[in-house]
Coordinates of C-alpha atoms (C1' of nucleotides) in Angstrom, one line a residue:
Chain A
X344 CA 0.0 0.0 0.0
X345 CA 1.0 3.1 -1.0
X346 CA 0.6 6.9 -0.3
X347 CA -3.2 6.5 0.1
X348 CA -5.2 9.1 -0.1
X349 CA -8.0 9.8 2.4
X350 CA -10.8 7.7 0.6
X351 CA -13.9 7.6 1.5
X352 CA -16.2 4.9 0.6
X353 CA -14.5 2.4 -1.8
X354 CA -17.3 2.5 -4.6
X355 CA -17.3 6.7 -4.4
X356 CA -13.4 6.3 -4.5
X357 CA -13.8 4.5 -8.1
X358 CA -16.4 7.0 -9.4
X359 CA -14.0 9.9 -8.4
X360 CA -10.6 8.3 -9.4
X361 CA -11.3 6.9 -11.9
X362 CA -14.6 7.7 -13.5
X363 CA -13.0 8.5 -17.0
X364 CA -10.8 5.4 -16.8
X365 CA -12.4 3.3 -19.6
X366 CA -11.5 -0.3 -19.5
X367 CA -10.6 -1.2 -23.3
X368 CA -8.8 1.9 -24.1
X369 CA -5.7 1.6 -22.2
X370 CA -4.1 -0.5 -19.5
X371 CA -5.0 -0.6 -16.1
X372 CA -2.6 -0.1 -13.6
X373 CA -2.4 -2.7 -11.0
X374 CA -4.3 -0.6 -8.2
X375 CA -7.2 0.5 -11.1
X376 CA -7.4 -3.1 -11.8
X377 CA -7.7 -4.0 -7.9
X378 CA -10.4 -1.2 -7.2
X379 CA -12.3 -2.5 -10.2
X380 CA -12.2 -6.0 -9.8
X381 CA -13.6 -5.1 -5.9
X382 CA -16.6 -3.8 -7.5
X383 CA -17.5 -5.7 -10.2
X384 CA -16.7 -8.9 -7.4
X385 CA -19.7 -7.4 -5.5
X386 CA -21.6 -7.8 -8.0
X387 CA -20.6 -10.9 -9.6
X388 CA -23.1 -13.0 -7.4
X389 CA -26.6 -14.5 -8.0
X390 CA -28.0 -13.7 -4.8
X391 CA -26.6 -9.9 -4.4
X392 CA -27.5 -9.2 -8.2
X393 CA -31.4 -10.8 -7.5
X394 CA -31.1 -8.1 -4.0
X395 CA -30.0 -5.2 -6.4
X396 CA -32.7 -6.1 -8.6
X397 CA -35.6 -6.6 -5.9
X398 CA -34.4 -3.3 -4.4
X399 CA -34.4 -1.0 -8.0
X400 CA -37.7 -2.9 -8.4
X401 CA -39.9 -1.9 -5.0
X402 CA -41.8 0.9 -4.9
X403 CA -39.7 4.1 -3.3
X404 CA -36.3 2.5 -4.6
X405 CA -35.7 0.6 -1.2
X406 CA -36.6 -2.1 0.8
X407 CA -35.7 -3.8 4.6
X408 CA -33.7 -6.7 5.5
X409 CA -37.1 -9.0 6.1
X410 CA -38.7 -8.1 2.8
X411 CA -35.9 -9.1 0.8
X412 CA -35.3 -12.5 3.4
X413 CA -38.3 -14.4 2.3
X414 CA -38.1 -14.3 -1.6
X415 CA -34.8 -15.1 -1.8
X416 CA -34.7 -18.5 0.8
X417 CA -31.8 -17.7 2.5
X418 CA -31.3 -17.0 6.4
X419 CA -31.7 -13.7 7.4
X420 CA -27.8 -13.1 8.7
X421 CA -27.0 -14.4 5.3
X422 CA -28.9 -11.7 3.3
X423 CA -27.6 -8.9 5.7
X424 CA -24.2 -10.0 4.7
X425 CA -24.8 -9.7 1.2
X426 CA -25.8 -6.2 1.6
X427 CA -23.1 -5.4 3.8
X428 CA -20.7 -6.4 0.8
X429 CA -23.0 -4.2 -1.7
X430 CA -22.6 -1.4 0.8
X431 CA -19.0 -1.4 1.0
X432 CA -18.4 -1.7 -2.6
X433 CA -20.5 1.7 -3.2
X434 CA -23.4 0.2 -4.6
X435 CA -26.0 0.5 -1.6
X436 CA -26.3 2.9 0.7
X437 CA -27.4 2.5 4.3
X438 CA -30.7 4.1 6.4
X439 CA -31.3 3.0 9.6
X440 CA -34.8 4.2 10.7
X441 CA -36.5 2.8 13.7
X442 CA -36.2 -0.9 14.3
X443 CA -35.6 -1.4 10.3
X444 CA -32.8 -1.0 8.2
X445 CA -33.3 0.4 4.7
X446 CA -31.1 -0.1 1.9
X447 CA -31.3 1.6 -1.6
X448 CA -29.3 2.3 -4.7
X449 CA -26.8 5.0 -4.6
X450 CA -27.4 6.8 -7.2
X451 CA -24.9 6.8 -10.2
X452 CA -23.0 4.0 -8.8
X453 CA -24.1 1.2 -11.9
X454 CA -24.0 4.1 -14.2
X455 CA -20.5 4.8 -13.3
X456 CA -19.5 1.0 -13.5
X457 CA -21.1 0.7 -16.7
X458 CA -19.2 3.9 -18.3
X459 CA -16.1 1.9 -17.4
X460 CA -17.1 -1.3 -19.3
X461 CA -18.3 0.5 -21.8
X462 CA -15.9 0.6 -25.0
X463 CA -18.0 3.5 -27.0
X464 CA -15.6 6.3 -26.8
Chain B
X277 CA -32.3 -27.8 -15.8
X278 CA -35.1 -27.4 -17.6
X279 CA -35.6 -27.1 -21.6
X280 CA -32.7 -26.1 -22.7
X281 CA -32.2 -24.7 -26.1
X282 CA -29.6 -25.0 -28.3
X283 CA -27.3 -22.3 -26.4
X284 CA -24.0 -21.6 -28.5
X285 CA -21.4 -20.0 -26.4
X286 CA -22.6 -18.6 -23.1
X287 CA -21.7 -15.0 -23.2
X288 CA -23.6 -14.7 -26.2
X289 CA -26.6 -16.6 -24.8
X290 CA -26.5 -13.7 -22.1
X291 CA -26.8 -11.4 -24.9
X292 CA -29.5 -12.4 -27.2
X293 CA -31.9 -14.1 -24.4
X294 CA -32.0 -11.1 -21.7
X295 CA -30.4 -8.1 -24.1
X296 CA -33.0 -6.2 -22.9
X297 CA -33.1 -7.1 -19.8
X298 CA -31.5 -4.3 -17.2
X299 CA -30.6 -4.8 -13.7
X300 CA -32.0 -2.0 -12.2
X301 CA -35.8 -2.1 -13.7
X302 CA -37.3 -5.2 -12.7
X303 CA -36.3 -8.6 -10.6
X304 CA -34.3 -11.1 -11.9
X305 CA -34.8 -14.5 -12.5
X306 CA -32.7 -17.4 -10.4
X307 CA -31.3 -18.3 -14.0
X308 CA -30.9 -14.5 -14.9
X309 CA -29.2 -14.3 -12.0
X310 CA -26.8 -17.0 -12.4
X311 CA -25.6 -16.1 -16.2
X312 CA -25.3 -12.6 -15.5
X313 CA -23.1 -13.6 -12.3
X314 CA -20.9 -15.9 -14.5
X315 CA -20.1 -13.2 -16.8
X316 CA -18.7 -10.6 -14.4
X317 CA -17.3 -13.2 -12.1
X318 CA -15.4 -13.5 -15.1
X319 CA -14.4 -10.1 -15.3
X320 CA -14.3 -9.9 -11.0
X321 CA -10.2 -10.8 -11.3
X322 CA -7.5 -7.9 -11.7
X323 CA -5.3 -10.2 -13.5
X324 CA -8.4 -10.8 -15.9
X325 CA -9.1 -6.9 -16.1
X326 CA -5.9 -5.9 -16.9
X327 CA -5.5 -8.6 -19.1
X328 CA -8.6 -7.2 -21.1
X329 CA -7.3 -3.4 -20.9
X330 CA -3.9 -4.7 -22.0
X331 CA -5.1 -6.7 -25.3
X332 CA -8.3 -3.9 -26.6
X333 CA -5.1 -1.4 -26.3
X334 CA -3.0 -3.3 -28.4
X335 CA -2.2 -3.0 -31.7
X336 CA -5.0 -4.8 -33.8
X337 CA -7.1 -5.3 -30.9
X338 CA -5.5 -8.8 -30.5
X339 CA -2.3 -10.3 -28.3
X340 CA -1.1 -13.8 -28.2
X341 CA -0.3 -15.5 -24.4
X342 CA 3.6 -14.6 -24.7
X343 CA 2.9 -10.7 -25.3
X344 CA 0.9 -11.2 -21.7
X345 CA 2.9 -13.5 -19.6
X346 CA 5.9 -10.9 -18.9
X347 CA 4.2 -8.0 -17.8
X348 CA 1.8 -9.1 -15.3
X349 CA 4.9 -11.3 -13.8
X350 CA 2.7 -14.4 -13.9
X351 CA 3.7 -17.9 -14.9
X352 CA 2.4 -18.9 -18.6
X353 CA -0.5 -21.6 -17.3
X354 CA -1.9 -19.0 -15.0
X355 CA -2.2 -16.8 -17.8
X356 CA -3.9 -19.0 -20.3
X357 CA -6.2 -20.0 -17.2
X358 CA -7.2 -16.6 -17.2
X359 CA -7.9 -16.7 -20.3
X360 CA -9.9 -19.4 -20.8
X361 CA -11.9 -18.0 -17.8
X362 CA -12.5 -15.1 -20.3
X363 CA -13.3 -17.1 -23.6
X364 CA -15.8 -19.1 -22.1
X365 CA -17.3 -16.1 -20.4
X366 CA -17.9 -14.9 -24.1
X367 CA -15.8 -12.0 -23.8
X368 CA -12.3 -13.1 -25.4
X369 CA -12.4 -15.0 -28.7
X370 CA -9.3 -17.3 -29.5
X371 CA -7.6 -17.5 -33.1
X372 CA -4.7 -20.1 -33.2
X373 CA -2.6 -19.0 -35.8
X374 CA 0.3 -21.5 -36.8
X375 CA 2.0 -22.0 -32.9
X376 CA 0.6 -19.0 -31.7
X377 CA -2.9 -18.5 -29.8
X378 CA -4.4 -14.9 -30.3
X379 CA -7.1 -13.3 -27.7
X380 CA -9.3 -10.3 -28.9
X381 CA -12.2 -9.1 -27.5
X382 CA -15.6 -10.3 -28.9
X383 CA -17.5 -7.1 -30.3
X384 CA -20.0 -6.2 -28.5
X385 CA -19.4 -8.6 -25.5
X386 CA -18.3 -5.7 -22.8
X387 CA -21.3 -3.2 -24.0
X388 CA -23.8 -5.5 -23.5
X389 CA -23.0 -5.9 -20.1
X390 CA -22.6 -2.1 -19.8
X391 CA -26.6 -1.9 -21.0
X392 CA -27.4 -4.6 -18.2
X393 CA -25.7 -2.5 -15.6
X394 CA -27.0 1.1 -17.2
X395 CA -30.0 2.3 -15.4
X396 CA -31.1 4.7 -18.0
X397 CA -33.7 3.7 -19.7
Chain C
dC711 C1' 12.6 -37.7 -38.2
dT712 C1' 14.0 -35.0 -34.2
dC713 C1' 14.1 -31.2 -31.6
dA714 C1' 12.6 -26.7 -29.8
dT715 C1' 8.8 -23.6 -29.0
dG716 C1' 4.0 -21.9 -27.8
dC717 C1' 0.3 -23.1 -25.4
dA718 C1' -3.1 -26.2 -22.9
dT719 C1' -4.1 -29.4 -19.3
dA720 C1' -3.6 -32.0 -14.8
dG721 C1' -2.9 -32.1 -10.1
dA722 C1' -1.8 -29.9 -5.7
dT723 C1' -2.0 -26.1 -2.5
dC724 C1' -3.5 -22.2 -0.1
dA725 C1' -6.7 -18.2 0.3
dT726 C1' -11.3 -16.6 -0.4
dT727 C1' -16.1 -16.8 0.2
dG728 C1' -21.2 -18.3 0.6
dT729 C1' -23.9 -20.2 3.9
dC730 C1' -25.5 -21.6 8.3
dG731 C1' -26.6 -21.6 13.6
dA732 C1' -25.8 -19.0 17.7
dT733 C1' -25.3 -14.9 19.8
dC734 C1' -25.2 -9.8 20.5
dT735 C1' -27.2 -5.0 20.0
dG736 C1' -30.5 -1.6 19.8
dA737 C1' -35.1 0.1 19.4
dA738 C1' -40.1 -0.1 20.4
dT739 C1' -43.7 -1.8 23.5
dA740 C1' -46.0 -3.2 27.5
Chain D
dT332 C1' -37.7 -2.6 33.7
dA333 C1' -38.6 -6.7 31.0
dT334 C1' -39.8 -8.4 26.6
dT335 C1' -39.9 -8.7 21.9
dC336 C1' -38.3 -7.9 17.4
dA337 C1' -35.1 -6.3 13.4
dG338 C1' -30.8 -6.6 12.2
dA339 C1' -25.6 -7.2 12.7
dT340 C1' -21.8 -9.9 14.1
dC341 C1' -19.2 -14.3 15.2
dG342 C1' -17.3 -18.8 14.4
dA343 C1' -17.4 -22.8 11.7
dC344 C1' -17.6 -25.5 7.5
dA345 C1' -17.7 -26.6 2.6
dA346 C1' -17.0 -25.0 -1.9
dT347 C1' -14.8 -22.2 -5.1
dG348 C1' -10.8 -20.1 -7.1
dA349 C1' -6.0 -18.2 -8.1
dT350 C1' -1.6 -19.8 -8.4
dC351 C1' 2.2 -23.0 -9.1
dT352 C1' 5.0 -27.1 -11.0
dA353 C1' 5.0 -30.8 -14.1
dT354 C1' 3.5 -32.7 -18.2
dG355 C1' 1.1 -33.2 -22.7
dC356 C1' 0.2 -31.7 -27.5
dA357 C1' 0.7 -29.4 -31.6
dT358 C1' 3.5 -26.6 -35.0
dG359 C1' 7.5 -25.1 -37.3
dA360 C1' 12.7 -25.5 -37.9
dG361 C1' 16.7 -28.1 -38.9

DNA sequence: CTCATGCATAGATCATTGTCGATCTGAATA
DNA sequence: TATTCAGATCGACAATGATCTATGCATGAG
C-alpha cells in the first residue's frame, strides 16, 4: 500500500478516481485493476445481483432486511451480509430508521460501473 | 435444468436471451441471476481486467499468451487460465494461428453488459 | 525424423467466500 | 424494567478459485 489518499467509501473512490478510466482503451494499472475487480466482485453473485434487482424494483427504490429475506430462501444473517458487501463496494447505501434498516441504490454508482465497461468512446 | 435450447457460447446466450433485460428495472430471474453472475465473475479478477485493458489497447485489438505473460509477472499456465476463464465467459475469442494463440475481444461482449448495468432507460 | 517452442491441461496447495446456527445490540412496546 | 423484534456480528464449514509445478500436444525448424 501506498501513499493512500484519504478515501472515502470504496465504490465513491472509483467513481471519483477513476470515472474517466475506460476499460478497453488503455491499460489498467495494478491498483485500477484492484479497485475494479472489488466492485465488479460485489456484484458478480446470484443472490446480491437478484437483492440489487428486488431493491431497483420496490416501490420508493428501497426495501428492509425481512422483505428481501423471504423471496430469496436464504437466512436472514445471510442476506444482511450480502448487503453489507453491496454497501461497502459503493453500490448501496445504508438508512437505519427505527427498528428497520433500509437499503437503496446510490445513485450513479451502476452508471458509473457501466461507463467503465463500456468501449464507445 | 429445464428445456434447454440449443445455447451456442454462453456469453452470447446472455446477450441475445436477456439483451434487454436491465438490472435495475425489474427482478431477476434465479437463472438471470446466475448467467449474468458468471459473466462478471469473469471479469471480478484484476489479473483478468488488466488482461482485457492490456489486449483492446493493443495493436489490432489482439495479443497472443507470450505478449501477456511478462508484464503481469505471472507464470504462462496461470495466464492462459485466465484466459480461458474469459473465452468461455464470451468476452475473449481465441484464433490459433500456426504456434501462436491470439485473444481479442468479442464485439459487442463488454457493451452489453454495460446496457445490463445502465439504469437509464 | 528430431528437436525446440508456444500453449493447454492436470494435479496440488492455499486463500477466499457463501452459507449456516448461535449470539449480540439496539429500538419499540408493555 | 422486562420483553420482543429487526438486524448485525461471530465462528465454523464446505465449496470455489488463483496460483504454481509438471506434463502433454501441436506446430515449425533443422
Amino acid at each position: 500500500m501506498t501513499a493512500v489518499t484519504i478515501q472515502p467509501r470504496p465504490g465513491i473512490h472509483l467513481l471519483a478516481d477513476e470515472c474517466c478510466t475506460t476499460l478497453a482503451r488503455e491499460p489498467l494499472t495494478t491498483s485500477q485493476a484492484a479497485e475494479l475487480a472489488h466492485i465488479l466482485k460485489a456484484l458478480a453473485d446470484p443472490t446480491r445481483l437478484r437483492l440489487i434487482s428486488m431493491v431497483a424494483a420496490q416501490e420508493g427504490g428501497e426495501a428492509c432486511v425481512c422483505d428481501l429475506t423471504d423471496p430469496l430462501g436464504l437466512t436472514q444473517p445471510t442476506i444482511s451480509h450480502h448487503l453489507k458487501v453491496l454497501v461497502d463496494a459503493g453500490i448501496f447505501a445504508r438508512d437505519k430508521r427505527g427498528k428497520w434498516a433500509y437499503y437503496a441504490l446510490v445513485p450513479g454508482a451502476l452508471d458509473a460501473l457501466s461507463a467503465v465497461l463500456s468501449t464507445a468512446a
